[in-house]
Amino acid sequence: IINNYVDGTQGGGTDKASPSGLRFRDSKRKVDYVLAYHYRRRLAQRPPGAASPGPACRSGSLALVSNGGTGKGRAGPRQDDGQRGLGEWPGLPGLQAVELSPLDALEEEKRLQREEYEHNLLEAGLEIEKDPENKSQGLSFVRIHAPWQVLSREAELLKIKMPTKKMYEIKEEGGILKTLNEIWCKLTEPLQPQVPQQENTKMKNLSYPFSREKIYLYNIKDKDTFFDNATRSRIVREILKRTSTKARNSMGIGTLIANNVYDAAYPLHDGEYEGQSDDMNERKLLYQEWARYGVFYKFQPIDLIRKYFGEKIGLYFAWLGLYTEFLIPSSVVGIIVFLYGCITIESDIPSKEMCDQRNAFTMCPLCDKFCDYWNLSSACATARASHLFDNPATVFFSIFMALWATMFLEQWKRLQMRLSYFWDLTGLEEEEEHPRPEYETKLLQKKLKNKNITTENSNENEKEKLTWSDRMPGYAANFGLILFMIMLTFSAVFGVIVYRITTAAALSFSTNETTRSNVRVTVTATAVIINLVVVLILDEIYGAVAKWLTEIEIPKTEKTFEERLILKAFLLKFVNSYASIFYVAFFKGRFVGRPGRYVYMFEGYRMEECAPGGCLMELCVQLSIIMLGKQLIQNNLFEIGIPKLKKLLRKLKDERTEPKEMDTNQSKDPQQWDLDYILEPFTGLTPEYMEMIIQFGFVTLFVASFPLAPLFALLNNIIEVRLDAKKFVTELRRPDTVREKDIGIWYNILSGIGKLSVIINAFVIAVTSDFIPRLMYQYAYSQNGTMHGFINHTLSYFNVSQLKAGTQPENSLFAQEVSFCRFKDYREPPWSPHQYEFSKQHWAVLSARLAFVILFQNLVMFLSVLVDWMIPDIPKDISEQIKKEKTVLVDFFLKEEHEKLKLIESFIARDKRKRRSESKSKRTRAASFSQCHRSPKGSFTSFSSQHTVV
């Protein structure tokens, strides 16, 4: 294997890159992977007038590092920009050893590490092409190609399933399901993306882990295209991960990038996604049929996404697509529930009674001294609005959404299994992961500290590992900081509560009548906006903190790191997003006290109460603003703006650091590796999943208070799918393909949220809404079985003469003398022997609320388990196909072995016949030899001629 380094002295004709930018300069070998690094050449000190040095006198031709040691020469046929290895230079005349500055020494060390690493890659069988370093400093690329021998070897080691020659028929479901499926396919034909499909969808290639011994099984038409680009880059990535260098005991490309030896390592995109060229590639096809807002109505080309980006990203978009589809029925039901509230608002007796000014319910003051008595009819608008969300249909919708969540998860399990079958992920084994660079560094530090590292035992990394005592400081920091962050969230919620109380009190002092009459609306609106801003800021902080906390834990593998990061980030963001909503739903107005004995937060500031129509309306406002604000600002504006800003900053930084020098070897048009380097690096799917999981919580946890949540989630997701698609196709470097058979820990989080939603919705209906008090009044206390008199039933009396001194309203505008005021609670009247104590109705309603929670929770859980049991995790047709595939595989092997055996037997039979014919000819020759031996002297020549023929 020849190292295809490009010598800096070569001319322009041989130095041009391939036109496509996806191949080596010979236009034959594919670029499977690219390493990028910044270099800085040390300028040689020469006396004035000296001739320009030749290649022998270039920077880096001899370097003495600061500790006095010289770089060792490297074996192998490589050249670095036309230079020789350092070990060849000491014998040459005219060279002087120069003491390097610390910056130059560091740069020289990086260069030597790169040399050694690239040499090791060559020894692993890869082929390399490298740019000449023509500037004093700049960006350079190392392009890597994996030949067939390497691809076949690694595919066998990684047990990559590849299609064999054998094809078998996929059995389809018959009967009515088949007919319905055909009708559905015809109806949705305009919604299908225009991407190449398999010629015969009823046939499937039998796949089997690649084996060089059984290469005759596979359908290899062309060795260059047998492994697709995603598989080739995955194989190269595995080699890059495990190839080590002796310098700093670095293990793999991850350590080298962490030590800034290389800046980036990435596979190339398949060319431009837009432009004048007519040649179509998979990236351009994905852009045209998937990653544009203009095709929002089309289905996603999941198979093409999987082929281009790998199974892990394919599963994410399949999950997101299914979740978005499931939001359609829930949105329709939510709209129906909302419309039911709009239609029945005029026939709602409690809100009519509240709005009727003839009832004249005189309510107790909302604050001390400065607030006057007020009529309940002034809260008419709030009461009517509350009915839109607080009506009997809400209970039905809560049950429906609990079952919806269960059905969604069950359907996802089925789809996941179907995709696993068609993507050949069934029976996928856990691959052994390489340790993270941070783990290896910590392990090396431990060995150095223990003074156990020597030249002889330097390869015993596998025997040592970090123990719990090594990680204890990280665990302690995690526990302390997570607790602190949760307390910080609660403090932010408490701060908003204080703002509401103080602002309400301040506005109550206003002389402006309009200001005083709109105190509640003003305080609620401004408090929710402040809360939203705090949530958005803390979300960004918590994301960074969760990552840092996971890093100091020093997880061994990337999978462990990702799982721990997800759990921390989810815990912090869950508390941050829902803390204020939990407060409004379950705590606001519960600890107010009563007239004459109010609970005060600070001196003179009473705890805030719910609106006369209850806290459900305020909960709806809080939930809707936070949900819509997060979706609009965080999920869309941040997601679009931040990558573009980072890309611009990186471009400006590169332009500032690179000197304006002419690069004679650089082609005019930027190559694909240049274009991909400018793109944002892929950092994982955690942010994408996280925003959808938090949204799933908004849709399910408090859906009883906001039936339109699924509709807004659906509208957001229609944009989100295309936004994520555009980001992956146009703004991110191509991710490494990762084979995963499921979505991992995210499924457990979704399942947990689904179960928690049942409990929370039960409490929202029972405690926050007026559903139970209304039910109790209608069937237990109403004289005629109607809701007439409900408002009067829920209001208690208070004797105003018993108000504390200094808390009575000053300059009351009420013309008549007020003897009694009303407040919302079930308490004994002033004329009762047990005045102001909780009444029997209070305890009856409380018992009914608790009974409802238990009944609702058990009923919904039972129905969820029933749905889970009725819907099998593996579709019946897929289960049968998996069994059939195993049988077909065995038959295929037996047939191939049988043919091989027949071939061997035919060879043996032919060999036997050949030997038999040879033995006959030998006997004939032996007879002729004996005759020649007995013949006279003159016949000796005939013997010799016969012998020569033999």
mmCIF file of C-alpha atoms in Angstrom, residues 62 73 92 200 232 419 421 443 486 557 561 746 853 871 937 946:
data_model
loop_
_atom_site.group_PDB
_atom_site.id
_atom_site.type_symbol
_atom_site.label_atom_id
_atom_site.label_comp_id
_atom_site.label_asym_id
_atom_site.label_seq_id
_atom_site.Cartn_x
_atom_site.Cartn_y
_atom_site.Cartn_z
ATOM 1 C CA LEU A 62 15.333 19.473 12.643
ATOM 2 C CA GLY A 73 12.817 9.015 12.999
ATOM 3 C CA LEU A 92 23.923 16.437 7.016
ATOM 4 C CA ASN A 200 -39.814 -5.558 -5.870
ATOM 5 C CA ARG A 232 -17.288 2.496 4.769
ATOM 6 C CA LEU A 419 -37.795 -1.316 11.293
ATOM 7 C CA TYR A 421 -36.493 -6.468 10.788
ATOM 8 C CA LEU A 443 -6.427 6.198 34.366
ATOM 9 C CA ILE A 486 -33.151 22.219 42.073
ATOM 10 C CA THR A 557 -17.747 4.589 27.483
ATOM 11 C CA PHE A 561 -21.734 9.010 29.327
ATOM 12 C CA TRP A 746 -35.696 7.656 26.159
ATOM 13 C CA VAL A 853 -58.149 10.118 42.524
ATOM 14 C CA ILE A 871 -51.555 -4.971 21.329
ATOM 15 C CA LYS A 937 22.305 -52.280 -28.662
ATOM 16 C CA GLN A 946 10.367 -42.969 -24.851
#
